[in-house]
Coordinates of C-alpha atoms and ligand atoms in Angstrom, one line a residue:
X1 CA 20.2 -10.8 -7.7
X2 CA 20.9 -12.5 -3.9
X3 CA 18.0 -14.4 -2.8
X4 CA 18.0 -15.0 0.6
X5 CA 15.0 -17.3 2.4
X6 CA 16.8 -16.3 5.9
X7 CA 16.2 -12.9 7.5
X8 CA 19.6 -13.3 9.7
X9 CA 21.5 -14.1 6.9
X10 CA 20.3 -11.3 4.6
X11 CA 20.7 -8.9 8.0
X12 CA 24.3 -9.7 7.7
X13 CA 25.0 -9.5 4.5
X14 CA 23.2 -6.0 4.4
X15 CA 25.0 -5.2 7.5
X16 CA 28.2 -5.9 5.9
X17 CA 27.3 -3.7 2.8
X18 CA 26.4 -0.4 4.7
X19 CA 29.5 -0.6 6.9
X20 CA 31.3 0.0 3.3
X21 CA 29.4 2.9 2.6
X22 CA 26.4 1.2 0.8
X23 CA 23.3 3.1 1.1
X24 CA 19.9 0.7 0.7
X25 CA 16.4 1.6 -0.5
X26 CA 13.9 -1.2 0.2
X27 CA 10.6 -2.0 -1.6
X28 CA 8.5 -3.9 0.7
X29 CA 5.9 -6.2 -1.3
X30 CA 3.3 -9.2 -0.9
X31 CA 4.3 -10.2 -4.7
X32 CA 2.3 -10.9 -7.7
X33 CA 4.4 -7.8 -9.2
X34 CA 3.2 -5.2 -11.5
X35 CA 4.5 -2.4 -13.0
X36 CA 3.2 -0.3 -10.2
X37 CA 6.2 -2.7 -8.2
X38 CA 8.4 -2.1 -11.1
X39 CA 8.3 1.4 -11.1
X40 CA 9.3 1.5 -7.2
X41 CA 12.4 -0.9 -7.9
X42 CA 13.4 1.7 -10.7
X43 CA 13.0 4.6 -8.1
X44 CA 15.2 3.1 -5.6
X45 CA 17.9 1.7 -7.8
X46 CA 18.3 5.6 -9.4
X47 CA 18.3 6.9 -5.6
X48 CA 20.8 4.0 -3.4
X49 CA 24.0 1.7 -4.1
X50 CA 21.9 -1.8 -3.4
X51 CA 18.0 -2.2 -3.9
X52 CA 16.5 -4.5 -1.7
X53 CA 12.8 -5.7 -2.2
X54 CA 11.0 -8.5 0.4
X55 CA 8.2 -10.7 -1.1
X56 CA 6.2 -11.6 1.7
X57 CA 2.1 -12.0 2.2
X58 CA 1.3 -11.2 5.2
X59 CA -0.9 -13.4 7.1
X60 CA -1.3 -10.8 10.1
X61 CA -2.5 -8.2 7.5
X62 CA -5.6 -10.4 6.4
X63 CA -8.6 -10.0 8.6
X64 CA -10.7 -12.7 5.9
X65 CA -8.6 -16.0 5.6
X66 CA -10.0 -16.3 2.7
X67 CA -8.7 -13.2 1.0
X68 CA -5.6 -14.1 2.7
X69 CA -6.0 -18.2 0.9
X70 CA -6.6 -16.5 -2.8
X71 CA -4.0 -14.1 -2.9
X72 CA -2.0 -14.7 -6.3
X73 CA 1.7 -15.9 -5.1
X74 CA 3.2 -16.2 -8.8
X75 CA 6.9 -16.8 -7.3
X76 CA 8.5 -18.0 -10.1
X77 CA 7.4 -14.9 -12.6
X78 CA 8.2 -11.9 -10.0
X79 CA 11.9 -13.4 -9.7
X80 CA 12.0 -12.8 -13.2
X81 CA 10.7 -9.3 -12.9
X82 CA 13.0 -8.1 -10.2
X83 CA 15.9 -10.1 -11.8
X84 CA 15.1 -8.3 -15.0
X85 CA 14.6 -4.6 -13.0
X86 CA 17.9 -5.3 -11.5
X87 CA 16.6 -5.4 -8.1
X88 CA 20.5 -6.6 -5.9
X89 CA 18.8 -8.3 -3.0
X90 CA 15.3 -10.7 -3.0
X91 CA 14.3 -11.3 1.0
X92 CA 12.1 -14.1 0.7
X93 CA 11.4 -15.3 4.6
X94 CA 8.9 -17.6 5.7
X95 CA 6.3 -17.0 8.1
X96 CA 8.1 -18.7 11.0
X97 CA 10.9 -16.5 10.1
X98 CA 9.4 -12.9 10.6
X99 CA 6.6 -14.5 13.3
X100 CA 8.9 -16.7 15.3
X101 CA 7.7 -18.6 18.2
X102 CA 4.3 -18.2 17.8
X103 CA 5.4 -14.3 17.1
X104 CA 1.8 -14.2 15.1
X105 CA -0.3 -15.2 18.0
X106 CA 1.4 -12.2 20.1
X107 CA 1.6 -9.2 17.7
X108 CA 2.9 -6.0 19.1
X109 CA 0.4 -3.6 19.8
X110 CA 0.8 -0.1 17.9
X111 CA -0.9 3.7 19.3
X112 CA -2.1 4.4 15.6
X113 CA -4.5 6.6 17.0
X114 CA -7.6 6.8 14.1
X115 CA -5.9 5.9 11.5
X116 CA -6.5 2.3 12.7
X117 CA -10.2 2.5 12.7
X118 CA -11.0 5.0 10.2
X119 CA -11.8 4.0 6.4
X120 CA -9.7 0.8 5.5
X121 CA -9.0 0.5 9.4
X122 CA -12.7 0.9 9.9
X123 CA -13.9 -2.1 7.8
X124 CA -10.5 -4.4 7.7
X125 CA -10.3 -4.7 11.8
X126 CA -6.5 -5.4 12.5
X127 CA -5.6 -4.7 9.0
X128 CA -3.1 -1.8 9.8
X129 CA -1.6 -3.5 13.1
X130 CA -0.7 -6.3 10.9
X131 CA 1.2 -3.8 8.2
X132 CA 2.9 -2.1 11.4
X133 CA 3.6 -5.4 12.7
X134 CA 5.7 -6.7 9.4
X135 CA 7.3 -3.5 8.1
X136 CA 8.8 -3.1 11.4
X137 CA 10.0 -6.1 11.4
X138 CA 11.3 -5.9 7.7
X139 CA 13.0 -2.7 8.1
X140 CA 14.8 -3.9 11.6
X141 CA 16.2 -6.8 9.3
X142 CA 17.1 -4.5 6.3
X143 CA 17.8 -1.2 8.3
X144 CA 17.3 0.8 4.8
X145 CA 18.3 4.7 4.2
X146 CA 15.4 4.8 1.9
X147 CA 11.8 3.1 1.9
X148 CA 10.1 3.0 -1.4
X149 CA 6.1 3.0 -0.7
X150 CA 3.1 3.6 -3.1
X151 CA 0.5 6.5 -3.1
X152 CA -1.8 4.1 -4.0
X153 CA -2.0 2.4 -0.3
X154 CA -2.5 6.4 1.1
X155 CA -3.9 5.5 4.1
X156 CA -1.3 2.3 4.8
X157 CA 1.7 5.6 4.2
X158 CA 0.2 7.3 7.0
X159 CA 0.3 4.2 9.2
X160 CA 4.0 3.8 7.8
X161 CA 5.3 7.3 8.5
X162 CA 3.9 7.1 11.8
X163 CA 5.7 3.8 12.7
X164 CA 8.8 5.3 11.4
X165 CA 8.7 8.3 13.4
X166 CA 7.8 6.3 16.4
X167 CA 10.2 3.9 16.5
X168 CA 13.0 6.2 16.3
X169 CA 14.6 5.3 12.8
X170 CA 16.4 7.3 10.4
X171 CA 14.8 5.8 7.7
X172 CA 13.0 8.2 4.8
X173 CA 10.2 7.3 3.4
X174 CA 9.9 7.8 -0.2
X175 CA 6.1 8.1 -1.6
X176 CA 6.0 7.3 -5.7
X177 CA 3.0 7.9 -7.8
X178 CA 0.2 5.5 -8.7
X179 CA 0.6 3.8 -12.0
X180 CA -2.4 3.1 -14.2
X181 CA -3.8 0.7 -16.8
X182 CA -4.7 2.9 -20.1
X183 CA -8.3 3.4 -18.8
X184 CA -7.3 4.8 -15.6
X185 CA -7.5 2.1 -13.1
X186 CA -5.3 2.0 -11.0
X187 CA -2.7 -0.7 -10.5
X188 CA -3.0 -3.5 -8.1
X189 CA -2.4 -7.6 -7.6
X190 CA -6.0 -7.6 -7.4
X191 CA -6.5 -7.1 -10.5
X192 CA -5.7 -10.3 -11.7
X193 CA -8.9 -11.2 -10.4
X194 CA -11.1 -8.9 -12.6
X195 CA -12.7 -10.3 -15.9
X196 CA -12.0 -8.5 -18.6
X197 CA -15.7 -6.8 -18.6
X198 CA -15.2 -5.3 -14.4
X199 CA -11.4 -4.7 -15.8
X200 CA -13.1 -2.6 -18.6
X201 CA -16.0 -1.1 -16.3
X202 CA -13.3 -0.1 -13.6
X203 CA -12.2 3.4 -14.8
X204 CA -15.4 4.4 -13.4
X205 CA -13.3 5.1 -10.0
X206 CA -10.7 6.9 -11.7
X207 CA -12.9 8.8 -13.6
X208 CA -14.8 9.8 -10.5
X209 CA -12.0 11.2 -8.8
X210 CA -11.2 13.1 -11.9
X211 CA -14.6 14.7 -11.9
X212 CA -13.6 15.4 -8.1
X213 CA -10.6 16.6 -8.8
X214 CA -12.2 19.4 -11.6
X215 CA -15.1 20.3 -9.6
X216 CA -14.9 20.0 -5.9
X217 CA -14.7 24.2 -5.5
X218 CA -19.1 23.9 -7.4
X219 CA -20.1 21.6 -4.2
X220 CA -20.0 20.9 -0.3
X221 CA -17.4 17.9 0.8
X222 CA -20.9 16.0 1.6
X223 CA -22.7 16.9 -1.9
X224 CA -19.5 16.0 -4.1
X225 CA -19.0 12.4 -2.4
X226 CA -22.8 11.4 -2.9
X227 CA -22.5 12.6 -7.0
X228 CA -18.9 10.2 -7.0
X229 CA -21.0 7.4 -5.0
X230 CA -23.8 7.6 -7.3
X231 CA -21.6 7.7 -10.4
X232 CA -19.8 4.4 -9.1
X233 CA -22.6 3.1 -8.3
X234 CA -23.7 3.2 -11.5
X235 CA -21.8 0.0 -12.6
X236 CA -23.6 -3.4 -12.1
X237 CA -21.7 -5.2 -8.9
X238 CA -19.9 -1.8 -8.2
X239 CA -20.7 -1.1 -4.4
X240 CA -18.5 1.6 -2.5
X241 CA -17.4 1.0 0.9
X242 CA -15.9 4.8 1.7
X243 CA -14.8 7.8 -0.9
X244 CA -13.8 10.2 1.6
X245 CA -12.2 13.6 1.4
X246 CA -9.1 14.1 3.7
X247 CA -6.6 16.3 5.1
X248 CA -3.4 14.6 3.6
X249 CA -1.6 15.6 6.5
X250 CA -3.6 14.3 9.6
X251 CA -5.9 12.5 7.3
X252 CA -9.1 13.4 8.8
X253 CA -12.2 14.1 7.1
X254 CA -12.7 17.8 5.8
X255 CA -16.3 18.8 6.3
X256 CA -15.2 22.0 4.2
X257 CA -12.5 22.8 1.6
X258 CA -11.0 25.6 3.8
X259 CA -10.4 22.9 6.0
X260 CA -7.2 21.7 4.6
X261 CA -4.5 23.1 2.4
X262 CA -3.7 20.3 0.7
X263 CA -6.6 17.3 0.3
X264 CA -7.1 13.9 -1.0
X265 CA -9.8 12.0 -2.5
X266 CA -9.8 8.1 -1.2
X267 CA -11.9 5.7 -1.8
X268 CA -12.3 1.4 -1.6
X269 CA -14.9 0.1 -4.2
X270 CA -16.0 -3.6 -3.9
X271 CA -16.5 -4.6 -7.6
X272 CA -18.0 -8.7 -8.1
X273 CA -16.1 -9.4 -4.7
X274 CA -12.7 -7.9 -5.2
X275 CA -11.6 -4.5 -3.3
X276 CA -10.5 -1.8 -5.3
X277 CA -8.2 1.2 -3.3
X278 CA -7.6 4.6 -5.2
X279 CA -6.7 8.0 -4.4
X280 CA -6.1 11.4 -5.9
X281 CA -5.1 14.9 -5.0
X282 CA -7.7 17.2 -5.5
X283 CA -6.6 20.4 -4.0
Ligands
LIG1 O1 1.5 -2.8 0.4 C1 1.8 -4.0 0.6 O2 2.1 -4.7 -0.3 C2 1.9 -4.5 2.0 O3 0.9 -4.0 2.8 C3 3.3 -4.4 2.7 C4 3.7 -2.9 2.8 C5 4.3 -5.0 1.8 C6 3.3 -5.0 4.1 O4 3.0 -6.3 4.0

């Protein structure tokens, strides 16, 4: 694996590679890998020539510096990983690198319409400018065929699918399935900061959508998301923050199942002071 700390100089080399034909997938990541990381390395390396994944947390994606401050940044052990995955190229750029001149103190501005202030949007305020803000900025540095993004981050897809489409690029965006610890919960770099009893008591989300997932044709949109609150709820510290039905298309709310041909069950769930994001199909 090429490990470059320079975005020009892993630009050029990338540059050099596709005008001999390579095609690139790229797995954009903040580290502290998992095998929810893993499994998109493995997607793109059966899918281009040269796999390319950027480790990089985001500072402009953090609306509480101290989320931002206790993010885990285990360097050392995801080079292994992504050595091990066989990941070809490591972009590891520093924040004056991606932000220069002050770039963080002038981020571009982005039309995301409401996907910016609904759900995640609504209660992490310049959350998804930030996300625009760096993966545009990634993919202009890798220019990749294919980008390799997670269901589990539904509503950050969205965001992603819009940037692509409005900034004019070729690029396809390539949405792989969550991965889940055996209980259910879904994987995340958060949780590393879950005892083992909140690891344990954690299924109750997944298990929730699951009951969503069997039953949502017995009750109304409304009725179903107070039983899934309640259930959640149930669990000492649990405290749920949105679990929201949506059209998957123009992700907005569905009032009534008819609403939507196809429909997703989202939720966020504070549990002891970490956020927990999951998401399932339901219909
Ligand atoms: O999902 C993530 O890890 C981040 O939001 C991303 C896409 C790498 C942008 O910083």
């Amino acid at each position: 694996m090429i490990l470059f700390r320079k975005a020009a100089a892993a630009s050029d080399f990338l540059n050099g590679r596709r005008m001999s034909g390579k095609s690139i997938g790229f797995v954009p990541t903040m580290g502290a890998l998992h095998a929810g990381h893993l499994s998109l390395v493995e997607k793109a390396k059966a899918e281009n020539n040269l796999v390319v994944c950027s480790i990089f947390v985001n500072p402009a994606q953090f609306n509480d510096p101290g989320d931002l401050e206790r993010y885990p940044r285990p360097i050392e052990r995801d080079i292994e990983l992504l050595t091990l995955a066989g990941c070809d190229v490591l972009l590891l750029p520093s924040v004056e690198d991606i932000y220069p001149r002050e770039g963080l103190l002038h981020l571009h501005r982005y039309d995301l319409g409401h996907l910016e202030h609904f759900l995640e949007g609504r209660s992490r305020p310049g959350h998804f400018q930030g996300v625009a803000n760096v993966v545009d900025r990634l993919l202009s540095i890798v220019n990749p065929d294919n980008l390799y993004l997670g269901q589990k981050d539904f509503q950050q897809v969205k965001v992603l699918e819009w940037l692509v489409a409005h900034t004019g690029r070729s690029t396809h965006i390539v949405i792989c399935p969550i991965l889940r610890e055996e209980n259910g919960l879904a994987m995340s770099s958060r949780n590393i900061r879950l005892d083992a009893s909140n690891l344990e008591k954690a299924c109750i989300i997944f298990q929730s959508l699951q009951f969503a997932a069997a039953n949502y044709q017995l009750y109304a949109p409304s009725e179903l998301q107070a039983i899934c609150i309640k259930h959640i709820e149930s669990i000492p510290n649990a405290s749920v923050d949105y679990l929201e039905f949506c059209d998957t298309g123009s992700f907005q709310s569905v009032n009534d199942w008819r609403d939507a041909e196809h429909i997703v069950a989202v939720t966020a769930v504070m549990l002891s002071g970490v956020r927990l994001l999951d998401n399932m199909l339901i219909k």
